[in-house]
mmCIF file of C-alpha atoms in Angstrom:
data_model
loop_
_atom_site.group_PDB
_atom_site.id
_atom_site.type_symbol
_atom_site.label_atom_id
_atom_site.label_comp_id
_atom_site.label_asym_id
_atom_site.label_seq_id
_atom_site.Cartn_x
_atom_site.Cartn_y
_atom_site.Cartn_z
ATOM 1 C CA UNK A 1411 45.448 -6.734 -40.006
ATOM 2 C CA UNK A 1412 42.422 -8.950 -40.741
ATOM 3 C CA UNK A 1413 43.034 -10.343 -37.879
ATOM 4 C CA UNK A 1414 42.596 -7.461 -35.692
ATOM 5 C CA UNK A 1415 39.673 -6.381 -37.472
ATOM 6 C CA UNK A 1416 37.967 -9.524 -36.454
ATOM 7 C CA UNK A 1417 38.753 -9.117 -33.284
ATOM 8 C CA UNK A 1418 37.592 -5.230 -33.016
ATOM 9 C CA UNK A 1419 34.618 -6.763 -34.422
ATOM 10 C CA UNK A 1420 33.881 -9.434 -31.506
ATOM 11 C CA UNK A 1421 34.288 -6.780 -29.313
ATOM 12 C CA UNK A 1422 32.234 -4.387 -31.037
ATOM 13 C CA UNK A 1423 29.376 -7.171 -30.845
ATOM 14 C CA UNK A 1424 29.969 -8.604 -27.706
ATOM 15 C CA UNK A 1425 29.333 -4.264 -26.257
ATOM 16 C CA UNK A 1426 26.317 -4.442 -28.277
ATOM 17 C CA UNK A 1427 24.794 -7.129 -26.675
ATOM 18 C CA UNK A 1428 25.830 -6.126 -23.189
ATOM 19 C CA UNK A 1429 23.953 -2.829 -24.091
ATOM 20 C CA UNK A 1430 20.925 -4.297 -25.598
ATOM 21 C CA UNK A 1431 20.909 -6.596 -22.351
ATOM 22 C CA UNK A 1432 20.912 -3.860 -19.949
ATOM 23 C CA UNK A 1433 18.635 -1.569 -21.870
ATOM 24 C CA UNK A 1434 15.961 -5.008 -21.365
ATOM 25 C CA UNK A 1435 16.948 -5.930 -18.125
ATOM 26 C CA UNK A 1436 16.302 -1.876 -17.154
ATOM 27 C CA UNK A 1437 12.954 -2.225 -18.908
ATOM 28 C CA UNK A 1438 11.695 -5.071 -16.676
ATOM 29 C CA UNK A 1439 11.759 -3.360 -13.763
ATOM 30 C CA UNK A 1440 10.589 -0.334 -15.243
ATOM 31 C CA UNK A 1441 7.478 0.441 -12.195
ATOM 32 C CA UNK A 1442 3.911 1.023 -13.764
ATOM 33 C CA UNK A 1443 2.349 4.668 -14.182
ATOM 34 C CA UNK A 1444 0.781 5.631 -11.042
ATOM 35 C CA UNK A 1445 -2.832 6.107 -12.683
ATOM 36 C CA UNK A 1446 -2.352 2.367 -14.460
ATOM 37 C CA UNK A 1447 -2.020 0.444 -10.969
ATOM 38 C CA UNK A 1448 -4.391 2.777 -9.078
ATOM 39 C CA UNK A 1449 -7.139 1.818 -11.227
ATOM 40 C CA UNK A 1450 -6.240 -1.418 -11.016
ATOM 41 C CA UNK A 1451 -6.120 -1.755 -7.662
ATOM 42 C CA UNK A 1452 -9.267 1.093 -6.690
ATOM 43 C CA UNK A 1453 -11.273 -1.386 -9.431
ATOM 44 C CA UNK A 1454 -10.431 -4.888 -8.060
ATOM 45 C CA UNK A 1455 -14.023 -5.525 -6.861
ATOM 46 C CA UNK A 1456 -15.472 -3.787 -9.198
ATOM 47 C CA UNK A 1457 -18.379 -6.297 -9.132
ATOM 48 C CA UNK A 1458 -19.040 -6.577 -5.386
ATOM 49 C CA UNK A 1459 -21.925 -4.777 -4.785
ATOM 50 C CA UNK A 1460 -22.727 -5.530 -0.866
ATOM 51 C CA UNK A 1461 -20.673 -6.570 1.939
ATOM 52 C CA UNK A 1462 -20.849 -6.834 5.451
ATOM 53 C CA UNK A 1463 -18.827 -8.784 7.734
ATOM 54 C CA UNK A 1464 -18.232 -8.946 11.429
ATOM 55 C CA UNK A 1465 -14.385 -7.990 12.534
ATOM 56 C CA UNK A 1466 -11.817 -8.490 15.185
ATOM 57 C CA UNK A 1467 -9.039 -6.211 15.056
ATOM 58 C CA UNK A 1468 -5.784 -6.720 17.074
ATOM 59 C CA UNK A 1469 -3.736 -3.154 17.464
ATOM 60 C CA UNK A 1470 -0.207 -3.121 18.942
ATOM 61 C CA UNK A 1471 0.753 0.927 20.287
ATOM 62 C CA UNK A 1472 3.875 2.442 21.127
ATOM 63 C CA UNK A 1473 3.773 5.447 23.716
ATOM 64 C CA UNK A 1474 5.887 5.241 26.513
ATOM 65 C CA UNK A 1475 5.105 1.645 26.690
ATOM 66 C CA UNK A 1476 3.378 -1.244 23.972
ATOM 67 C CA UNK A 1477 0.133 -2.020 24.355
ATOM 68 C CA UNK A 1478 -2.099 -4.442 23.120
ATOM 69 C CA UNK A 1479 -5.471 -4.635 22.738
ATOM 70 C CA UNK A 1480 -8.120 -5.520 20.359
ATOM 71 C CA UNK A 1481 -11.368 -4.506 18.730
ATOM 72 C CA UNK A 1482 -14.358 -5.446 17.386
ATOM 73 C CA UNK A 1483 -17.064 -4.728 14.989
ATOM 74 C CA UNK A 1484 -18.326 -4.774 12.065
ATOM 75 C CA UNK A 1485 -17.212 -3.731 8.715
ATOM 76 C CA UNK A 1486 -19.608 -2.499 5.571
ATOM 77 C CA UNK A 1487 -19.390 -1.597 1.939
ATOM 78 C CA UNK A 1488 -21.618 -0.508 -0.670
ATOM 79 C CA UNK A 1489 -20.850 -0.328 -4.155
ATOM 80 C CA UNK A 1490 -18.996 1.672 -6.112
ATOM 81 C CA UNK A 1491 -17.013 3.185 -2.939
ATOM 82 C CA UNK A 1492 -18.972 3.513 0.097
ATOM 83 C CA UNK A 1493 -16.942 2.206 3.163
ATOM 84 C CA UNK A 1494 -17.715 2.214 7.124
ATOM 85 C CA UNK A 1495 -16.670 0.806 9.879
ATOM 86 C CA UNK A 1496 -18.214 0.453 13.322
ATOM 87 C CA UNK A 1497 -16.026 -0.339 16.197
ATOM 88 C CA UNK A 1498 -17.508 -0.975 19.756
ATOM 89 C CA UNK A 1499 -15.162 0.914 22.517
ATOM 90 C CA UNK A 1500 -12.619 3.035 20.340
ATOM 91 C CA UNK A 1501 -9.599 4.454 22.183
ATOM 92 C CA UNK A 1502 -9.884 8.381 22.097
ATOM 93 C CA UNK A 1503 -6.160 8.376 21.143
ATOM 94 C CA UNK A 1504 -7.939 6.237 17.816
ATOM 95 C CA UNK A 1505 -10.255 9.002 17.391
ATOM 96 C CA UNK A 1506 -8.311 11.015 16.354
ATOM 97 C CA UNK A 1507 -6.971 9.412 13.486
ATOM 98 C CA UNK A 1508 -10.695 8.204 11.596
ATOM 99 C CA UNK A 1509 -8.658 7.556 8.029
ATOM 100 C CA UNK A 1510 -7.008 4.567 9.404
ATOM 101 C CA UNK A 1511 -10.157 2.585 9.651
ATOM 102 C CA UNK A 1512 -11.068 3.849 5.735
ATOM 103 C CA UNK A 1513 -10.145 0.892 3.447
ATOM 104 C CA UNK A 1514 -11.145 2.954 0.575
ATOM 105 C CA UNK A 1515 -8.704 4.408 -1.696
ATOM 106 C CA UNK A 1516 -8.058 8.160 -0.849
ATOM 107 C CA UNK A 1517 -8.890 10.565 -3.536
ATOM 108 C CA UNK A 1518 -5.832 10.855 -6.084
ATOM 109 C CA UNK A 1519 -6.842 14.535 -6.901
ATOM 110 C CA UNK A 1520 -5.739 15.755 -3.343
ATOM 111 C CA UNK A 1521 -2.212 14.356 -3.291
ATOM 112 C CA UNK A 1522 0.695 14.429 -5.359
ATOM 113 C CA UNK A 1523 1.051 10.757 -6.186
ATOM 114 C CA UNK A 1524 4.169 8.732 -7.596
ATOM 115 C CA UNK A 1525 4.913 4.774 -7.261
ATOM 116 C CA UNK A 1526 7.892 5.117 -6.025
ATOM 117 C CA UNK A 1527 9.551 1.515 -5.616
ATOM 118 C CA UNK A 1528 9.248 -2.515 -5.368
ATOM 119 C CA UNK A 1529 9.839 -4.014 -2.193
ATOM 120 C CA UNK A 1530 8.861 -7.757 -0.534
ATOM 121 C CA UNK A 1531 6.904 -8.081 2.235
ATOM 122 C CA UNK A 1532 5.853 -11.336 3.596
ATOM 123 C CA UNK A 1533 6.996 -13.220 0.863
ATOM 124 C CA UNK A 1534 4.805 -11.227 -1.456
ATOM 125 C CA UNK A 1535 6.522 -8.464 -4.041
ATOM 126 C CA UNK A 1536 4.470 -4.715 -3.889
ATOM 127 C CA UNK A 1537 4.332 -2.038 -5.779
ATOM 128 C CA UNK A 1538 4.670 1.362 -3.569
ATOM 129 C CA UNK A 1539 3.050 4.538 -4.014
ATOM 130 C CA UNK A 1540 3.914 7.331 -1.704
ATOM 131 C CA UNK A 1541 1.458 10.036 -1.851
ATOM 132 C CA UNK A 1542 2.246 13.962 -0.186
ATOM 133 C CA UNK A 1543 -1.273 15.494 0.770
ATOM 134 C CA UNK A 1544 -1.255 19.065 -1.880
ATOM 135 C CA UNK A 1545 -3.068 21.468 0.964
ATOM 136 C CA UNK A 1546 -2.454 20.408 4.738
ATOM 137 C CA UNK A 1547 -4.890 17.278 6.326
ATOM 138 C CA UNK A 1548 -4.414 17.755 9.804
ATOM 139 C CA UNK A 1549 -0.793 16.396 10.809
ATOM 140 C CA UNK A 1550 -0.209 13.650 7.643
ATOM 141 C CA UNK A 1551 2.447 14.607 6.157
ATOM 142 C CA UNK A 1552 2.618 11.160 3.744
ATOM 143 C CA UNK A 1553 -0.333 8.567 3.361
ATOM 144 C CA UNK A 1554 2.205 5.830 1.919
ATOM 145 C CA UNK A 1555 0.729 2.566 -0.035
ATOM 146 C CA UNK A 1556 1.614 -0.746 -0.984
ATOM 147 C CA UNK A 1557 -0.371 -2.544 -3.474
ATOM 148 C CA UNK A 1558 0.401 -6.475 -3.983
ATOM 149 C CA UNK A 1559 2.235 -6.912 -7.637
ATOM 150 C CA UNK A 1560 -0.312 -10.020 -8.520
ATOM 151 C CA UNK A 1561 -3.901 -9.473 -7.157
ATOM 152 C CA UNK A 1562 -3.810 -5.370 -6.540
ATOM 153 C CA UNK A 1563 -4.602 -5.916 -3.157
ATOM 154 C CA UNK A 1564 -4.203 -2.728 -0.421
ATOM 155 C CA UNK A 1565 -1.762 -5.384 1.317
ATOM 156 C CA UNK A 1566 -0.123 -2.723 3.611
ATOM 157 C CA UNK A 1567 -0.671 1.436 4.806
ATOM 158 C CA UNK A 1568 1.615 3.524 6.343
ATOM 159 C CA UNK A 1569 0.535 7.030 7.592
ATOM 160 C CA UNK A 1570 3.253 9.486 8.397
ATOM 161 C CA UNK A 1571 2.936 12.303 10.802
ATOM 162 C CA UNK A 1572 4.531 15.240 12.331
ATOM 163 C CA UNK A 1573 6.647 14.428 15.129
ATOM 164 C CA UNK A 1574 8.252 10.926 13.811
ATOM 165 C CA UNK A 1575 4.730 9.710 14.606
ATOM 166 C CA UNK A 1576 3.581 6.942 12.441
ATOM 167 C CA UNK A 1577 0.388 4.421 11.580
ATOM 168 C CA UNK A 1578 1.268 0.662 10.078
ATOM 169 C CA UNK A 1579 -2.111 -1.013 8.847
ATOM 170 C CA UNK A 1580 -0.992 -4.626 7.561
ATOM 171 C CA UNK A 1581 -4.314 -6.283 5.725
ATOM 172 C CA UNK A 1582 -4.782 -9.407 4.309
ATOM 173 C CA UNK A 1583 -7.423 -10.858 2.048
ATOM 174 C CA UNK A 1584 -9.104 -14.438 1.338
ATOM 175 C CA UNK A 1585 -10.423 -14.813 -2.418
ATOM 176 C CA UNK A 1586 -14.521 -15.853 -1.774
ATOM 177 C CA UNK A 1587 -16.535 -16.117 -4.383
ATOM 178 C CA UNK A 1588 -13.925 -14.537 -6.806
ATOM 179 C CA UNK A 1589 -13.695 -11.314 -4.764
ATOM 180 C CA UNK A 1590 -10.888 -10.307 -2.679
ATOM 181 C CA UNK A 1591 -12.231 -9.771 0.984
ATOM 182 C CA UNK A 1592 -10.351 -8.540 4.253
ATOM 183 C CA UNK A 1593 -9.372 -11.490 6.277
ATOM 184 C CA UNK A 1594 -7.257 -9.808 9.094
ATOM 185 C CA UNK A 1595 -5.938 -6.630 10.025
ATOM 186 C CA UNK A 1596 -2.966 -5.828 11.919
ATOM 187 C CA UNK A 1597 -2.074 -1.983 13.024
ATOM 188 C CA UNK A 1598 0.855 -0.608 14.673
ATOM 189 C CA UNK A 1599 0.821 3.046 16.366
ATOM 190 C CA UNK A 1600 4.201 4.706 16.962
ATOM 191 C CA UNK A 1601 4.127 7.967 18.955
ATOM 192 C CA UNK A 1602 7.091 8.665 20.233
ATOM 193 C CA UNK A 1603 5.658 12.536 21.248
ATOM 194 C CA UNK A 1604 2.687 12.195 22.576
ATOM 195 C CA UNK A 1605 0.682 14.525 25.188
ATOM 196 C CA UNK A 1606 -1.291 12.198 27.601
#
């Protein structure tokens, strides 16, 4: 008998544990609150105050065929969120889509916002926030983005459209002068309905 208590015991303990290790393990890949890594992210040059730089961007489309072509310009902010871009030669299919070239952080207000998973890209872990526009903006249907899980950076956009239609923006940064500044861009258009 006191042997069998001992043993109901053990296992009693050893469920415990188990339980108290999965309620931990759960807890460490609990994802942040959406407002926590926003800020972080919308405040991670908080101290730049002036910026320009001159930039080549390389664009890769999908209509009937892939194209590629590139563009240049130059690129300007102003503190606190003042963001422009001016490209020599834009595509009138680009036109038509100006928020792609905005690196500032859309307005939380007008979507409903949620981080909704982790996932690795490029070796580097991100946190992803999908966010579903409240009243209609044009054709998006789901401005989607990832934010890098160590320096907050905008590492990757995806805009969603009617139609299976789709915008990749893949940006990376270099750290100068302790402020995190685009290096390259990479953008991928996928419009698989299209009227030419």
């Amino acid at each position: 008998m006191l042997l069998e208590q001992i043993v109901v015991n053990k296992i009693r303990l050893i469920a415990l544990f188990f339980l108290l290790f999965i309620f931990f393990l759960r807890a460490s890949f609990a994802l942040p609150a959406f407002e926590d890594l926003y800020k972080k992210a919308k405040n991670l040059n908080s101290g730049m105050k002036d910026c320009q730089a001159k930039i080549d961007l390389k664009f890769k489309v999908k209509i009937l065929l892939t194209l590629h072509f590139g563009m240049n310009g130059e690129y300007f902010y102003k503190y606190p969120d003042k963001y422009k871009i001016k490209l020599k030669k834009t595509p009138s299919y680009l036109q038509k889509y100006p928020q792609i070239f905005n690196w500032a952080f859309p307005d939380p207000k007008s979507f409903n916002c949620k981080v909704e998973r982790i996932a690795e890209l490029s070796g580097k872990n991100c946190y992803i926030i999908g966010m579903f526009p409240k009243e209609p903006m044009g054709d998006l249907i789901k401005h989607e983005i990832w934010i890098e899980e160590i320096n907050f950076t905008m590492f990757k956009q995806v805009f969603y459209y009617n139609n299976a239609s789709k915008i990749s923006v893949f940006q990376n940064y270099q750290n100068l002068k302790n402020y995190w500044v685009f290096n390259t861009l990479f953008a991928e258009f996928t419009f698989p309905k299209i009227n030419l």
